[in-house]
Each structure stands twice: as structure tokens, then as C-alpha cells.
Short mmCIF file of C-alpha atoms in Angstrom, two decimals:
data_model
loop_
_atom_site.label_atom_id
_atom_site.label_comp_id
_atom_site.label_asym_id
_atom_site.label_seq_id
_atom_site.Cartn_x
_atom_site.Cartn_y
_atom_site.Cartn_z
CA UNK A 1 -2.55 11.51 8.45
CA UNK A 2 -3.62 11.11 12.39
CA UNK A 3 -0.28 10.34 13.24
CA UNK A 4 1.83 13.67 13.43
CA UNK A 5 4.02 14.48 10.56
CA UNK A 6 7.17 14.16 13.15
CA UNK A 7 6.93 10.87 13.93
CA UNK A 8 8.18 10.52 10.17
CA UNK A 9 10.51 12.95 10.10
CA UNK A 10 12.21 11.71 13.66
CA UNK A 11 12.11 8.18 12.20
CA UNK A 12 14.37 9.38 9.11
CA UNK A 13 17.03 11.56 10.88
CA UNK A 14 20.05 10.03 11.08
CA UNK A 15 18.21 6.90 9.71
CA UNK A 16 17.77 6.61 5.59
CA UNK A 17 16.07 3.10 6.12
CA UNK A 18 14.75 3.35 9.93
CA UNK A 19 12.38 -0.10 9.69
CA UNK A 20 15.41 -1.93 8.01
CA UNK A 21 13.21 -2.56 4.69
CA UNK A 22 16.64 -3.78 2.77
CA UNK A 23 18.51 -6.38 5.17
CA UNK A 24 15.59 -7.68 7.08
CA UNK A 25 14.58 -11.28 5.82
CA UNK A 26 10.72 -10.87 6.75
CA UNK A 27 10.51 -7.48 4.88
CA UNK A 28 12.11 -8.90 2.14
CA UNK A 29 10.26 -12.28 2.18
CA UNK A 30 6.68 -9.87 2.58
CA UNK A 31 7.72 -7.89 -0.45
CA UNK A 32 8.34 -11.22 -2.86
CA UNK A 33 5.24 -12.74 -1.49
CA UNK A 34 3.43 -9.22 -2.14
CA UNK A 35 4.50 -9.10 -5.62
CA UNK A 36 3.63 -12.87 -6.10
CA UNK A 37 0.05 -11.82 -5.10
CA UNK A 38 -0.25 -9.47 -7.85
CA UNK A 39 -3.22 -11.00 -10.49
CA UNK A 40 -1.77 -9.95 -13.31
CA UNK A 41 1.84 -10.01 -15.37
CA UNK A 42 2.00 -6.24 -16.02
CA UNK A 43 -0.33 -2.96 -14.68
CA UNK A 44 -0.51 0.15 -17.26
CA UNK A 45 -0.07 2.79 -14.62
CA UNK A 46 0.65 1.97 -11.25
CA UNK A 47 0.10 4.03 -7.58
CA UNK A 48 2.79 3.35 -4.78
CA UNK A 49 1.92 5.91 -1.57
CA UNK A 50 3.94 5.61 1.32
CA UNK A 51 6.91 4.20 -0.72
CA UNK A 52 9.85 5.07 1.91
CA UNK A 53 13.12 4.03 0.54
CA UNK A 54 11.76 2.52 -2.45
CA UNK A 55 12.47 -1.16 -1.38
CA UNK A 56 9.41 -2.54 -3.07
CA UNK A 57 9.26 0.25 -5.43
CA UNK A 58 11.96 -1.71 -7.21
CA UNK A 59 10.04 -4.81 -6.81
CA UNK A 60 7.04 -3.54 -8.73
CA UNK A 61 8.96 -1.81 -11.31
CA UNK A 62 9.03 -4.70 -13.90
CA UNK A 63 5.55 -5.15 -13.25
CA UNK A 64 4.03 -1.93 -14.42
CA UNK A 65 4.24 0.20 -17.92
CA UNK A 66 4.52 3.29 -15.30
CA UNK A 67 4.67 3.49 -11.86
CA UNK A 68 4.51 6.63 -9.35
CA UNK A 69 5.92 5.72 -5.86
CA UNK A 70 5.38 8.72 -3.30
CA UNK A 71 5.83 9.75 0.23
CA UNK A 72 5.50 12.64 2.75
CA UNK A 73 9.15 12.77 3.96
CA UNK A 74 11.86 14.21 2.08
CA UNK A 75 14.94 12.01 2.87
CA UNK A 76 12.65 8.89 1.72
CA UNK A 77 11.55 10.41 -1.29
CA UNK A 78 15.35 11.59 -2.66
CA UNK A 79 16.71 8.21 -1.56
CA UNK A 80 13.54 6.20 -3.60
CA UNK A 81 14.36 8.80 -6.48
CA UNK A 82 17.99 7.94 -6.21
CA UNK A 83 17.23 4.19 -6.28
CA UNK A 84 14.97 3.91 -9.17
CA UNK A 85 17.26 6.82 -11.17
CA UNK A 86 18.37 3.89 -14.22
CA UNK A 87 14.15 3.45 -14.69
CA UNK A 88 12.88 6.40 -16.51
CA UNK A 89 8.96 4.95 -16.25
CA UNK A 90 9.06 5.08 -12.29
CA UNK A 91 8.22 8.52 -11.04
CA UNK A 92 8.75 9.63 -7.57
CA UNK A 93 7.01 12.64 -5.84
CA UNK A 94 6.65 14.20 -2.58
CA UNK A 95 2.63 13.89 -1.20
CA UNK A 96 0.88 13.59 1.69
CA UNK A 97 -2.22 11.06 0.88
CA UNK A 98 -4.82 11.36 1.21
CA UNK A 99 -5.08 15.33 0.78
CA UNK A 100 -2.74 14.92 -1.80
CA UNK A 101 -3.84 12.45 -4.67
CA UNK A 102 -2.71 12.14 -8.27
CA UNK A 103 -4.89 12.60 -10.94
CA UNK A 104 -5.86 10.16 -13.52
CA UNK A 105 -6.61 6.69 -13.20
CA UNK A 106 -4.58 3.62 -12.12
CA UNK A 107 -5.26 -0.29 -13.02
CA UNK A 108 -2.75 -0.96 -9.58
CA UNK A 109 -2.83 0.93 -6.41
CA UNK A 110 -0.56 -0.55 -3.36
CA UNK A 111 -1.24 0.34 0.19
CA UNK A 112 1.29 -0.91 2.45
CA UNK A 113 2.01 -0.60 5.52
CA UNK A 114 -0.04 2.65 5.36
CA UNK A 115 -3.75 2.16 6.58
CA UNK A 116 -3.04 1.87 10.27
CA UNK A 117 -1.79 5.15 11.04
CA UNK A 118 -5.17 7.22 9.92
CA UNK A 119 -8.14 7.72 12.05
CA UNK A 120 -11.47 6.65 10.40
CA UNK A 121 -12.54 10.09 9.20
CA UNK A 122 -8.71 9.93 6.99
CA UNK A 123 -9.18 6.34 6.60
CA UNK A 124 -12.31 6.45 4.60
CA UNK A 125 -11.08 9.23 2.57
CA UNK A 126 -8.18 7.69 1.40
CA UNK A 127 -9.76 4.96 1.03
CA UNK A 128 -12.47 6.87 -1.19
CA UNK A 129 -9.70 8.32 -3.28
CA UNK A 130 -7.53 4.72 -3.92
CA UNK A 131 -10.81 3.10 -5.05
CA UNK A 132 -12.24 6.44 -7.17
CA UNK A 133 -8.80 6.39 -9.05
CA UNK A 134 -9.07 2.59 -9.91
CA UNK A 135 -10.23 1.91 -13.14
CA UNK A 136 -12.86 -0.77 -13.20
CA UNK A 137 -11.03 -4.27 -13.03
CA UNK A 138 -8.59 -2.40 -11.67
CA UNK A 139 -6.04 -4.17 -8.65
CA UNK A 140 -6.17 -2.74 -5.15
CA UNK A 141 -3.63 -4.77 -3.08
CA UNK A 142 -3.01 -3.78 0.97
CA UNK A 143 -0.44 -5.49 3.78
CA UNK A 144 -0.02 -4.50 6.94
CA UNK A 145 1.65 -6.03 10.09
CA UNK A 146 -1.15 -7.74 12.74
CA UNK A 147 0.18 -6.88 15.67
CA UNK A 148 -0.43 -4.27 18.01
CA UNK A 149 1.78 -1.10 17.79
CA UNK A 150 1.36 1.88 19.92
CA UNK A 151 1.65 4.47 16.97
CA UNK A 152 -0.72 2.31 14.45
CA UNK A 153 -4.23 2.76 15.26
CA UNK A 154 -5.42 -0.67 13.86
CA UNK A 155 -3.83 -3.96 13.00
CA UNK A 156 -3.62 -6.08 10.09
CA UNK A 157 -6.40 -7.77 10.49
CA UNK A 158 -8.68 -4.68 11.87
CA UNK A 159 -7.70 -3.32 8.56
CA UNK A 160 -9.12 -6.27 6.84
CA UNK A 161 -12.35 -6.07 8.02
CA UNK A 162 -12.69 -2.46 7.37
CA UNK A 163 -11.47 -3.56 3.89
CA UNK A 164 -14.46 -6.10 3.60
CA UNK A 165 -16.82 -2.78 3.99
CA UNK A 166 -15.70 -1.11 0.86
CA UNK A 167 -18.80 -1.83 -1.64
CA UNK A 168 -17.12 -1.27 -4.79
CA UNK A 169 -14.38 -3.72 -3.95
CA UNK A 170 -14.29 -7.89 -4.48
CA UNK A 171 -11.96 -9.65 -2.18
CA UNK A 172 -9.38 -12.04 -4.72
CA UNK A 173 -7.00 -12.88 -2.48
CA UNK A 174 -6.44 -13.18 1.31
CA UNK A 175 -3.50 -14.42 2.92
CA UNK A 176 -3.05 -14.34 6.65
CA UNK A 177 0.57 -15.12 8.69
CA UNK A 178 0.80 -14.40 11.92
CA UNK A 179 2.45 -11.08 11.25
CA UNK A 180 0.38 -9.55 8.50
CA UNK A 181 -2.35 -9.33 6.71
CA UNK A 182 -2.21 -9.20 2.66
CA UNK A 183 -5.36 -8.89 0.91
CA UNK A 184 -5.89 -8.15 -3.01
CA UNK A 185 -9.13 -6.93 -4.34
CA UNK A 186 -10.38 -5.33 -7.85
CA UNK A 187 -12.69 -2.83 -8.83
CA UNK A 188 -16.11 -3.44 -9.62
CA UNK A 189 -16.66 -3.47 -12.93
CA UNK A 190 -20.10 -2.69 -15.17
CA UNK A 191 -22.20 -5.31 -14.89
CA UNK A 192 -20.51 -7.39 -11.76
CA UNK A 193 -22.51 -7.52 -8.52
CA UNK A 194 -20.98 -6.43 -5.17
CA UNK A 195 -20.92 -8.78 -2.74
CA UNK A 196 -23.76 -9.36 -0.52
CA UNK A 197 -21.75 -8.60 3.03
CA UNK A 198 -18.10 -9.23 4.28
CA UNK A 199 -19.50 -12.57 5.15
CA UNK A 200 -19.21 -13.75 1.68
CA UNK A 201 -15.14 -13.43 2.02
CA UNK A 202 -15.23 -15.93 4.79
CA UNK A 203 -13.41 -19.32 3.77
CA UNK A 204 -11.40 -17.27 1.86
CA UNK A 205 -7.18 -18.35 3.04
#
């Protein structure tokens, strides 16, 4: 990750949920519409990175056969474990994406709020490793708040455009606020063309 490990750390101490992901009415208005976005009723296996406290951990839970939320901090990790102890098909583990990567394959992989804070050499390898793990059909769905930040190296909708690069990947849904970006796509599959360029996603609300 480009941003140092102790901006993380310093965000947690003394702080269990630092960005106020439980009592904040646009997180959880973001999470219901993220969930909403989600093309199908249930995902076999499921891939949550940068899950902090596990707010929409719990959200995706009914959604998937299994699920595996991780993060890179500690604190977050225990208290997502903690919060998701009464679901025995959610597992929770410490990584650090994208050096650290589960193996196997995953028909749902959700990137959020996560993209922004690698450089473009650790941007396109994790973005290498979430689409390699997809199986083909497979959901990858990405938000991210549009709005400059001083510790996030891109925005929402810098993100997206990046996105629209990724040849193995067919934009499904795009929906733009003012204050983030949420985008699903899906895995190629055998026998599906790629798009010809990100200008084939434009009209797309």
C-alpha cells in the first residue's frame, strides 16, 4: 500500500470506528445502496479487503454462501471478527492486499473505499490479483468517495476511469453522486468480447 502502514494504525488508536462507518447516515445510506447494486441474490464465495470494522461485512453476509472480510490493522480485524462471531460462514483474517491475496477463486470481490490509497505500480497489481481470482461471470463491485483527500491519491471518479482500462472487465453498473463513485463489473467470460475502449461505457448512469 503507498500510503504508510501508520496512517492506519494512528487512525485506530483510541478510535475502534475512526470514519464513523456505524452512526453516519451517508455511510450507511452508501452501504444499502452498495448492496442494492449487487447483480445477483446470493455469491458462492465472496472477497471483502479492507473490511475495517465490519460495517458492510454484515451487510453482505446474507448475500454470500461464504464470505472472507480482511484488513491490515489489528484492532479492525478483532472488532470485524467480534461482529460477525454468531455467522460461522464469514471468515475474517489479517492481510495486507495486494501482497497478500487468498487463494482460490471468488464469484464476488468488493473494493471499497480501497483503490485510492495505492500508487499505480500497487494499483495495477491489486487490481491484477481481484480480477485473476474472479471466476468468469464473476462480480467485481468498487466505491469510493469523489472528492479530493490529501492521503488518497485518486478520486472516485479517477478510479473509474482507470477501472474502464481493465480488459477483462464489462462495466454493468455505474452510479455517480456527488460524493462517490460505485461501479459494478463482471468477468469476462469464454466466448464474450471485451469492449472495444472505455468509450463504450459512456451513457452509462
Amino acid at each position: 500500500m503507498s500510503t504508510p502502514a501508520g496512517y492506519f494504525e494512528e487512525m485506530y488508536k483510541g478510535k475502534p470506528d475512526p470514519w464513523g462507518l456505524r452512526e453516519r447516515w451517508y455511510e450507511q445510506r452508501k452501504y444499502a445502496l452498495t448492496v442494492a447494486s449487487l447483480p445477483r441474490p446470493t455469491f458462492r464465495r465472496a472477497f471483502e479487503p479492507a473490511c475495517s470494522v465490519g460495517q458492510l461485512t454484515q451487510l453482505l453476509a446474507p448475500r454470500c454462501e461464504r464470505l472472507l472480510a480482511a484488513d491490515r490493522v489489528a484492532s479492525a480485524v478483532g472488532t470485524t471478527r467480534e461482529r460477525t462471531s454468531h455467522l460461522p460462514h464469514v471468515e475474517v483474517e489479517r492481510l495486507t492486499v495486494p501482497q497478500e491475496w487468498p487463494e482460490g477463486r471468488f464469484d464476488l470481490v468488493v473494493l471499497s473505499e480501497l483503490l485510492y490509497y495505492f500508487d499505480e505500480g500497487q494499483l495495477s497489481e491489486l487490481l491484477s490479483r481481484a480480477v485473476g481470482s474472479l471466476e468468469p461471470g464473476g462480480t467485481l463491485l468498487t466505491v469510493h468517495w469523489n472528492h479530493p483527500v490529501p492521503e488518497h491519491l485518486h478520486t472516485g471518479a479517477q478510479l473509474a476511469d482507470r477501472l474502464a482500462l481493465e480488459r477483462d472487465l464489462l462495466l454493468r453498473s455505474d452510479h455517480r453522486e456527488e460524493d462517490f463513485v460505485l461501479q459494478t463489473f463482471s468477468r469476462i467470460s469464454p466466448g464474450e468480447s471485451p469492449p472495444l475502449s472505455p468509450a463504450g461505457h459512456e451513457g452509462l448512469v
